[in-house]
mmCIF file of C-alpha atoms (C1' of nucleotides) in Angstrom:
data_model
loop_
_atom_site.group_PDB
_atom_site.id
_atom_site.type_symbol
_atom_site.label_atom_id
_atom_site.label_comp_id
_atom_site.label_asym_id
_atom_site.label_seq_id
_atom_site.Cartn_x
_atom_site.Cartn_y
_atom_site.Cartn_z
ATOM 1 C CA MET A 1 91.389 89.520 108.494
ATOM 2 C CA PRO A 2 94.358 90.195 110.089
ATOM 3 C CA GLU A 3 95.134 93.755 111.157
ATOM 4 C CA LEU A 4 97.629 95.400 112.697
ATOM 5 C CA PRO A 5 97.265 93.558 116.283
ATOM 6 C CA GLU A 6 97.281 89.970 114.314
ATOM 7 C CA VAL A 7 100.311 90.658 112.346
ATOM 8 C CA GLU A 8 102.885 92.140 115.010
ATOM 9 C CA THR A 9 101.214 88.723 116.688
ATOM 10 C CA MET A 10 101.549 86.519 113.600
ATOM 11 C CA CYS A 11 105.567 88.301 113.452
ATOM 12 C CA ARG A 12 106.453 88.110 117.176
ATOM 13 C CA GLY A 13 105.530 84.360 116.659
ATOM 14 C CA ILE A 14 107.804 83.870 114.219
ATOM 15 C CA ALA A 15 110.888 85.684 115.782
ATOM 16 C CA ASP A 16 112.281 82.205 116.990
ATOM 17 C CA ILE A 17 113.717 82.340 113.655
ATOM 18 C CA VAL A 18 115.956 85.430 113.165
ATOM 19 C CA GLY A 19 119.254 83.818 113.364
ATOM 20 C CA ARG A 20 118.730 80.981 111.552
ATOM 21 C CA THR A 21 119.594 79.706 107.790
ATOM 22 C CA ILE A 22 117.402 79.015 105.606
ATOM 23 C CA SER A 23 118.276 75.805 103.940
ATOM 24 C CA ARG A 24 115.436 76.292 101.041
ATOM 25 C CA VAL A 25 112.097 77.883 100.436
ATOM 26 C CA THR A 26 108.596 76.255 98.691
ATOM 27 C CA THR A 27 105.904 76.195 97.155
ATOM 28 C CA PRO A 28 104.075 73.090 98.261
ATOM 29 C CA PRO A 29 101.796 71.651 95.401
ATOM 30 C CA CYS A 30 97.794 73.213 95.258
ATOM 31 C CA ASP A 31 94.813 72.554 93.180
ATOM 32 C CA TYR A 32 93.523 75.776 93.725
ATOM 33 C CA ARG A 33 95.056 79.277 91.420
ATOM 34 C CA PRO A 34 98.863 79.839 92.427
ATOM 35 C CA ILE A 35 98.809 82.918 94.187
ATOM 36 C CA ALA A 36 100.520 85.924 93.736
ATOM 37 C CA ILE A 37 104.438 85.742 94.341
ATOM 38 C CA ASN A 38 106.952 87.754 92.771
ATOM 39 C CA PRO A 39 110.085 86.642 91.211
ATOM 40 C CA GLY A 40 108.935 83.383 91.255
ATOM 41 C CA ILE A 41 109.690 80.291 93.771
ATOM 42 C CA ALA A 42 112.919 79.161 92.050
ATOM 43 C CA THR A 43 114.519 82.901 92.728
ATOM 44 C CA ILE A 44 112.422 83.327 95.520
ATOM 45 C CA ASN A 45 114.520 80.534 96.744
ATOM 46 C CA LYS A 46 117.971 80.843 94.638
ATOM 47 C CA ARG A 47 118.635 84.933 96.632
ATOM 48 C CA LEU A 48 117.565 82.943 100.292
ATOM 49 C CA ALA A 49 118.775 79.761 100.258
ATOM 50 C CA ARG A 50 121.958 79.501 102.295
ATOM 51 C CA LYS A 51 121.038 83.033 104.199
ATOM 52 C CA LYS A 52 120.867 83.929 107.804
ATOM 53 C CA VAL A 53 117.772 85.768 109.029
ATOM 54 C CA SER A 54 118.470 89.174 110.560
ATOM 55 C CA ARG A 55 115.254 90.111 111.375
ATOM 56 C CA ILE A 56 112.049 90.514 112.196
ATOM 57 C CA SER A 57 109.406 93.525 111.409
ATOM 58 C CA ARG A 58 105.753 94.758 110.062
ATOM 59 C CA LEU A 59 104.862 97.076 108.042
ATOM 60 C CA GLY A 60 101.120 98.428 108.153
ATOM 61 C CA LYS A 61 99.885 94.300 106.972
ATOM 62 C CA ARG A 62 102.864 93.599 106.074
ATOM 63 C CA VAL A 63 105.049 90.394 107.714
ATOM 64 C CA LEU A 64 108.925 91.481 106.345
ATOM 65 C CA ILE A 65 111.540 87.939 107.414
ATOM 66 C CA HIS A 66 115.141 89.846 106.297
ATOM 67 C CA ALA A 67 117.872 87.872 105.311
ATOM 68 C CA ASP A 68 121.048 89.151 103.952
ATOM 69 C CA ASP A 69 119.869 92.169 102.175
ATOM 70 C CA TRP A 70 116.576 91.067 100.938
ATOM 71 C CA ALA A 71 113.431 91.046 102.677
ATOM 72 C CA LEU A 72 110.080 88.577 102.227
ATOM 73 C CA VAL A 73 107.499 90.588 102.163
ATOM 74 C CA ILE A 74 104.096 88.785 103.073
ATOM 75 C CA GLN A 75 100.563 90.183 103.326
ATOM 76 C CA PRO A 76 97.926 88.249 104.320
ATOM 77 C CA LYS A 77 95.541 89.883 103.573
ATOM 78 C CA MET A 78 91.820 88.327 104.332
ATOM 79 C CA THR A 79 93.218 85.106 105.687
ATOM 80 C CA GLY A 80 97.021 84.665 105.550
ATOM 81 C CA LEU A 81 98.871 82.939 108.466
ATOM 82 C CA VAL A 82 101.826 83.006 109.262
ATOM 83 C CA SER A 83 103.008 80.715 111.921
ATOM 84 C CA LEU A 84 105.859 78.206 112.708
ATOM 85 C CA THR A 85 103.242 75.820 113.891
ATOM 86 C CA ASP A 86 100.061 74.333 112.802
ATOM 87 C CA VAL A 87 97.776 75.796 110.071
ATOM 88 C CA PRO A 88 94.430 74.541 109.610
ATOM 89 C CA ASP A 89 95.301 72.112 106.544
ATOM 90 C CA THR A 90 98.131 71.745 103.772
ATOM 91 C CA THR A 91 96.338 72.516 101.045
ATOM 92 C CA HIS A 92 96.841 76.345 101.689
ATOM 93 C CA VAL A 93 100.118 76.820 101.800
ATOM 94 C CA ARG A 94 101.464 79.108 99.910
ATOM 95 C CA ILE A 95 105.154 79.440 100.448
ATOM 96 C CA GLN A 96 107.752 77.061 103.172
ATOM 97 C CA LEU A 97 110.842 78.377 104.645
ATOM 98 C CA ASP A 98 113.232 75.235 105.757
ATOM 99 C CA PHE A 99 116.171 75.791 107.726
ATOM 100 C CA ARG A 100 119.225 74.927 108.978
ATOM 101 C CA GLY A 101 120.074 72.506 112.386
ATOM 102 C CA ASN A 102 116.115 71.144 113.598
ATOM 103 C CA PRO A 103 114.111 70.032 110.993
ATOM 104 C CA LEU A 104 110.934 70.311 112.475
ATOM 105 C CA THR A 105 111.143 74.539 112.967
ATOM 106 C CA ARG A 106 109.530 75.572 109.180
ATOM 107 C CA LEU A 107 107.419 78.448 108.379
ATOM 108 C CA GLN A 108 104.537 78.371 106.887
ATOM 109 C CA PHE A 109 102.239 81.286 104.999
ATOM 110 C CA TRP A 110 99.120 79.907 104.875
ATOM 111 C CA ASP A 111 96.161 81.331 103.242
ATOM 112 C CA ARG A 112 92.687 80.073 101.673
ATOM 113 C CA ARG A 113 91.576 82.186 99.602
ATOM 114 C CA GLY A 114 94.349 83.254 97.823
ATOM 115 C CA LEU A 115 94.009 87.322 97.988
ATOM 116 C CA GLY A 116 97.541 87.327 99.562
ATOM 117 C CA THR A 117 100.584 88.015 98.028
ATOM 118 C CA ILE A 118 104.586 86.990 98.108
ATOM 119 C CA GLN A 119 107.606 89.852 97.397
ATOM 120 C CA LEU A 120 110.619 89.594 97.360
ATOM 121 C CA LEU A 121 112.145 93.400 97.629
ATOM 122 C CA LYS A 122 116.024 94.110 98.228
ATOM 123 C CA GLU A 123 116.146 96.625 101.197
ATOM 124 C CA SER A 124 117.076 99.079 99.149
ATOM 125 C CA GLU A 125 113.797 98.964 97.512
ATOM 126 C CA ILE A 126 111.781 98.707 100.623
ATOM 127 C CA GLU A 127 110.665 102.288 100.424
ATOM 128 C CA ARG A 128 110.046 102.775 97.084
ATOM 129 C CA GLN A 129 108.006 99.842 96.012
ATOM 130 C CA LEU A 130 106.463 99.722 99.848
ATOM 131 C CA ILE A 131 105.837 103.044 101.256
ATOM 132 C CA SER A 132 106.243 106.190 99.442
ATOM 133 C CA GLY A 133 102.536 107.261 98.132
ATOM 134 C CA ARG A 134 101.723 103.661 99.932
ATOM 135 C CA LEU A 135 101.944 103.503 103.046
ATOM 136 C CA GLY A 136 101.193 106.616 105.519
ATOM 137 C CA PRO A 137 102.950 105.812 109.144
ATOM 138 C CA ASP A 138 102.136 102.206 111.254
ATOM 139 C CA ALA A 139 99.357 103.108 113.893
ATOM 140 C CA LEU A 140 101.915 102.701 116.979
ATOM 141 C CA SER A 141 104.059 105.112 115.538
ATOM 142 C CA ILE A 142 102.673 108.012 114.292
ATOM 143 C CA SER A 143 103.275 111.692 116.176
ATOM 144 C CA LEU A 144 99.579 113.238 117.535
ATOM 145 C CA ALA A 145 100.289 116.539 114.632
ATOM 146 C CA GLU A 146 101.175 114.042 112.043
ATOM 147 C CA PHE A 147 97.223 111.638 112.701
ATOM 148 C CA GLN A 148 95.391 115.737 113.346
ATOM 149 C CA GLU A 149 97.238 116.801 110.310
ATOM 150 C CA ARG A 150 96.404 114.157 107.894
ATOM 151 C CA PHE A 151 92.748 113.349 108.668
ATOM 152 C CA LYS A 152 91.740 117.406 109.234
ATOM 153 C CA ARG A 153 92.727 117.112 105.142
ATOM 154 C CA THR A 154 90.538 114.335 103.845
ATOM 155 C CA LYS A 155 86.630 115.102 102.922
ATOM 156 C CA ARG A 156 84.792 111.440 103.754
ATOM 157 C CA PRO A 157 83.138 109.738 106.332
ATOM 158 C CA ILE A 158 86.254 109.677 109.172
ATOM 159 C CA LYS A 159 85.408 105.646 109.317
ATOM 160 C CA VAL A 160 86.367 105.436 105.635
ATOM 161 C CA ALA A 161 88.673 107.719 105.878
ATOM 162 C CA LEU A 162 90.719 105.744 108.883
ATOM 163 C CA LEU A 163 90.615 102.824 106.421
ATOM 164 C CA ASP A 164 93.354 104.104 104.212
ATOM 165 C CA GLN A 165 96.479 103.249 104.575
ATOM 166 C CA LYS A 166 97.449 105.993 103.209
ATOM 167 C CA LEU A 167 96.730 108.382 105.718
ATOM 168 C CA VAL A 168 97.716 106.003 108.868
ATOM 169 C CA ALA A 169 98.742 102.112 107.889
ATOM 170 C CA GLY A 170 97.523 99.096 110.441
ATOM 171 C CA ILE A 171 93.935 99.889 110.603
ATOM 172 C CA GLY A 172 90.975 97.406 109.576
ATOM 173 C CA ASN A 173 87.955 97.655 109.195
ATOM 174 C CA LEU A 174 87.107 96.067 112.966
ATOM 175 C CA TYR A 175 89.816 98.017 114.872
ATOM 176 C CA ALA A 176 88.326 101.305 113.026
ATOM 177 C CA SER A 177 85.050 100.546 114.367
ATOM 178 C CA GLU A 178 86.412 99.758 117.881
ATOM 179 C CA ILE A 179 88.184 102.929 117.522
ATOM 180 C CA LEU A 180 85.288 105.352 116.415
ATOM 181 C CA HIS A 181 83.089 103.432 119.232
ATOM 182 C CA THR A 182 85.380 104.172 122.199
ATOM 183 C CA ALA A 183 86.246 107.975 120.802
ATOM 184 C CA ARG A 184 81.818 107.897 120.504
ATOM 185 C CA ILE A 185 82.762 109.654 117.549
ATOM 186 C CA SER A 186 80.115 108.756 114.821
ATOM 187 C CA PRO A 187 82.339 106.849 111.694
ATOM 188 C CA LEU A 188 79.139 108.514 109.556
ATOM 189 C CA ARG A 189 81.709 112.478 110.448
ATOM 190 C CA PRO A 190 83.509 113.721 107.399
ATOM 191 C CA SER A 191 87.496 113.810 108.869
ATOM 192 C CA HIS A 192 87.980 117.323 108.112
ATOM 193 C CA GLU A 193 84.893 118.719 110.538
ATOM 194 C CA ILE A 194 85.970 116.740 113.193
ATOM 195 C CA SER A 195 87.577 119.246 116.265
ATOM 196 C CA ALA A 196 91.471 118.607 117.090
ATOM 197 C CA PRO A 197 89.400 117.118 120.257
ATOM 198 C CA ARG A 198 87.641 115.087 119.400
ATOM 199 C CA ILE A 199 90.547 113.381 116.498
ATOM 200 C CA LYS A 200 92.685 113.851 119.443
ATOM 201 C CA ARG A 201 90.249 111.261 121.322
ATOM 202 C CA ILE A 202 89.777 108.969 117.613
ATOM 203 C CA TYR A 203 94.286 109.470 117.792
ATOM 204 C CA ASP A 204 93.422 108.007 122.099
ATOM 205 C CA ALA A 205 91.348 105.039 121.381
ATOM 206 C CA MET A 206 93.097 103.867 118.003
ATOM 207 C CA LEU A 207 96.682 103.363 120.563
ATOM 208 C CA GLN A 208 94.135 101.924 123.608
ATOM 209 C CA ILE A 209 92.885 99.449 120.882
ATOM 210 C CA LEU A 210 94.992 98.072 118.788
ATOM 211 C CA TRP A 211 98.126 98.120 122.256
ATOM 212 C CA GLU A 212 95.303 96.274 123.963
ATOM 213 C CA ALA A 213 94.500 93.771 120.713
ATOM 214 C CA VAL A 214 97.913 93.414 120.563
ATOM 215 C CA GLU A 215 98.442 92.313 124.244
ATOM 216 C CA HIS A 216 95.181 89.893 123.403
ATOM 217 C CA GLU A 217 97.008 88.627 120.948
ATOM 218 C CA GLY A 218 94.217 90.063 117.989
ATOM 219 C CA SER A 219 90.986 88.759 117.633
ATOM 220 C CA THR A 220 89.717 85.089 116.630
ATOM 221 C CA LEU A 221 86.526 85.580 114.695
ATOM 222 C CA SER A 222 83.975 83.094 113.498
ATOM 223 C CA ASP A 223 85.670 81.326 111.266
ATOM 224 C CA GLY A 224 88.560 80.778 113.461
ATOM 225 C CA THR A 225 91.189 80.833 110.933
ATOM 226 C CA TYR A 226 93.106 82.943 112.853
ATOM 227 C CA ARG A 227 96.275 81.583 115.028
ATOM 228 C CA ASN A 228 99.298 82.628 116.958
ATOM 229 C CA ALA A 229 102.126 81.184 116.774
ATOM 230 C CA LEU A 230 101.915 78.245 119.283
ATOM 231 C CA ASN A 231 98.580 78.019 116.874
ATOM 232 C CA ASP A 232 95.767 78.989 119.745
ATOM 233 C CA PRO A 233 93.019 81.814 118.529
ATOM 234 C CA GLY A 234 93.719 85.645 119.931
ATOM 235 C CA SER A 235 91.141 86.633 122.619
ATOM 236 C CA TYR A 236 90.049 90.460 121.780
ATOM 237 C CA GLN A 237 87.178 88.723 120.255
ATOM 238 C CA ASN A 238 86.189 88.437 123.061
ATOM 239 C CA GLN A 239 85.960 92.584 123.830
ATOM 240 C CA HIS A 240 84.503 93.645 121.155
ATOM 241 C CA GLN A 241 82.209 96.131 121.682
ATOM 242 C CA VAL A 242 80.048 96.906 118.750
ATOM 243 C CA TYR A 243 81.721 94.765 115.878
ATOM 244 C CA ASP A 244 79.607 92.148 115.228
ATOM 245 C CA ARG A 245 76.348 92.693 117.658
ATOM 246 C CA LYS A 246 74.571 94.185 115.388
ATOM 247 C CA ASP A 247 71.207 94.865 116.824
ATOM 248 C CA GLN A 248 72.708 94.151 120.698
ATOM 249 C CA PRO A 249 72.480 96.338 123.481
ATOM 250 C CA CYS A 250 75.316 99.241 123.230
ATOM 251 C CA PRO A 251 78.053 97.886 126.346
ATOM 252 C CA ALA A 252 78.811 101.549 127.444
ATOM 253 C CA CYS A 253 75.765 103.736 127.440
ATOM 254 C CA LYS A 254 73.432 100.756 127.948
ATOM 255 C CA GLN A 255 70.588 102.239 126.019
ATOM 256 C CA GLY A 256 71.533 102.699 122.405
ATOM 257 C CA VAL A 257 71.359 99.263 119.355
ATOM 258 C CA ILE A 258 74.190 97.697 117.984
ATOM 259 C CA ALA A 259 74.162 99.610 113.990
ATOM 260 C CA ARG A 260 75.574 97.312 110.989
ATOM 261 C CA ILE A 261 75.475 100.247 108.619
ATOM 262 C CA VAL A 262 77.576 100.014 105.542
ATOM 263 C CA GLN A 263 80.686 102.898 104.014
ATOM 264 C CA ALA A 264 82.559 102.173 101.326
ATOM 265 C CA GLN A 265 81.006 98.302 100.362
ATOM 266 C CA ARG A 266 82.799 97.405 104.250
ATOM 267 C CA SER A 267 80.422 97.177 106.792
ATOM 268 C CA THR A 268 80.224 99.721 110.008
ATOM 269 C CA PHE A 269 79.043 98.930 113.249
ATOM 270 C CA TYR A 270 78.152 101.883 115.850
ATOM 271 C CA CYS A 271 75.568 102.502 118.857
ATOM 272 C CA PRO A 272 74.096 105.144 117.114
ATOM 273 C CA LYS A 273 73.698 106.744 120.832
ATOM 274 C CA CYS A 274 76.699 107.563 122.238
ATOM 275 C CA GLN A 275 78.256 108.222 119.118
ATOM 276 C CA ARG A 276 76.499 111.281 116.984
ATOM 277 C CA MET A 277 79.279 113.808 116.846
ATOM 278 C "C1'" DC B 1 94.327 115.502 92.781
ATOM 279 C "C1'" DA B 2 90.719 113.247 95.555
ATOM 280 C "C1'" DT B 3 86.983 110.940 95.722
ATOM 281 C "C1'" DA B 4 84.172 106.213 94.412
ATOM 282 C "C1'" DT B 5 83.563 102.012 92.051
ATOM 283 C "C1'" DG B 6 85.359 97.361 90.861
ATOM 284 C "C1'" DT B 7 87.846 93.337 91.019
ATOM 285 C "C1'" DC B 8 89.980 88.629 93.332
ATOM 286 C "C1'" DC B 9 89.090 84.397 96.402
ATOM 287 C "C1'" DT B 10 87.279 80.344 99.344
ATOM 288 C "C1'" DG B 11 84.008 78.677 101.873
ATOM 289 C "C1'" DA B 12 80.358 79.123 106.342
ATOM 290 C "C1'" DG B 13 76.593 80.396 106.966
ATOM 291 C "C1'" DA B 14 71.502 81.563 105.098
ATOM 292 C "C1'" DG B 15 67.373 80.053 102.911
ATOM 293 C "C1'" DC B 16 63.736 77.448 100.362
ATOM 294 C "C1'" DT C 1 69.882 65.864 103.026
ATOM 295 C "C1'" DG C 2 71.540 68.593 99.320
ATOM 296 C "C1'" DC C 3 71.548 72.326 96.539
ATOM 297 C "C1'" DT C 4 71.954 77.279 95.036
ATOM 298 C "C1'" DC C 5 73.259 82.354 96.806
ATOM 299 C "C1'" DT C 6 74.676 85.447 99.599
ATOM 300 C "C1'" DC C 7 78.984 87.502 101.812
ATOM 301 C "C1'" DA C 8 83.338 88.439 104.352
ATOM 302 C "C1'" DG C 9 87.226 92.728 103.206
ATOM 303 C "C1'" DG C 10 92.229 94.089 102.099
ATOM 304 C "C1'" DA C 11 95.113 96.908 98.726
ATOM 305 C "C1'" DC C 12 95.139 97.472 94.065
ATOM 306 C "C1'" DA C 13 93.337 99.135 89.039
ATOM 307 C "C1'" DT C 14 90.534 101.783 87.310
ATOM 308 C "C1'" DA C 15 87.482 105.573 86.274
ATOM 309 C "C1'" DT C 16 85.050 109.393 87.512
#
DNA sequence: CATATGTCCTGAGAGC
DNA sequence: TGCTCTCAGGACATAT
């Protein structure tokens, strides 16, 4: 489940295509239902062929490939992978970019479950289509003051609020549990009831966890599909304190036992002993 | 407006 | 062994 650290790793992994000229964009034949792609592949190919990639950027959990005044926006969602090297199989490749020059370089977006999406947007449309009303500030750049302000305004449990991309962009189900464990805050606590110093603890934990996870190139879970640009797994899964560790002892307080609960139809893992407030 | 719920999708793993 | 069933969750659509 690519969240901010995994998507950031994907972006860094494809940095080599900056400066390269796209020769063509294709969607390989696929037996599965076609992925959501807008506009169609023929239009995308027409607009991007012969254009030079100017930069790569990330918006929350999306990868943006900029060329000319276009941005190809890839949203990996659950099982998507953007890579210049081998993807797990050839049957779930959803889009491929070929480049002039070295024919071995090609970028593939692979997505087994096909929940991911692909959009081609004018640079000038990014703000209106992707950001305003949809995405809050990025988790790695939001200020403490803005973070406190935003989480003061919702009554939902803090875990559920952390997943709302309109409040802060980039946190997903795995890192939300890890962040709250490091901050020693109960995932059940209504966000607006949490004191400013405790919200600061969550903010600090968010930056610490996300940056550490970026350094570890993300988390590769038991399904093994998430890989970095060299097709190696990430290593942050070895640092997980609570995620998917139900019934194991809490690594922090050594007294509690990790519990799994369900909030907003998502698993939450936490230590009821040391995350009481 | 704020919040809650349903939906999409595939394949791993559980259980019998 | 082979079958059926459940579950994983990001983000949008729709309902309350």
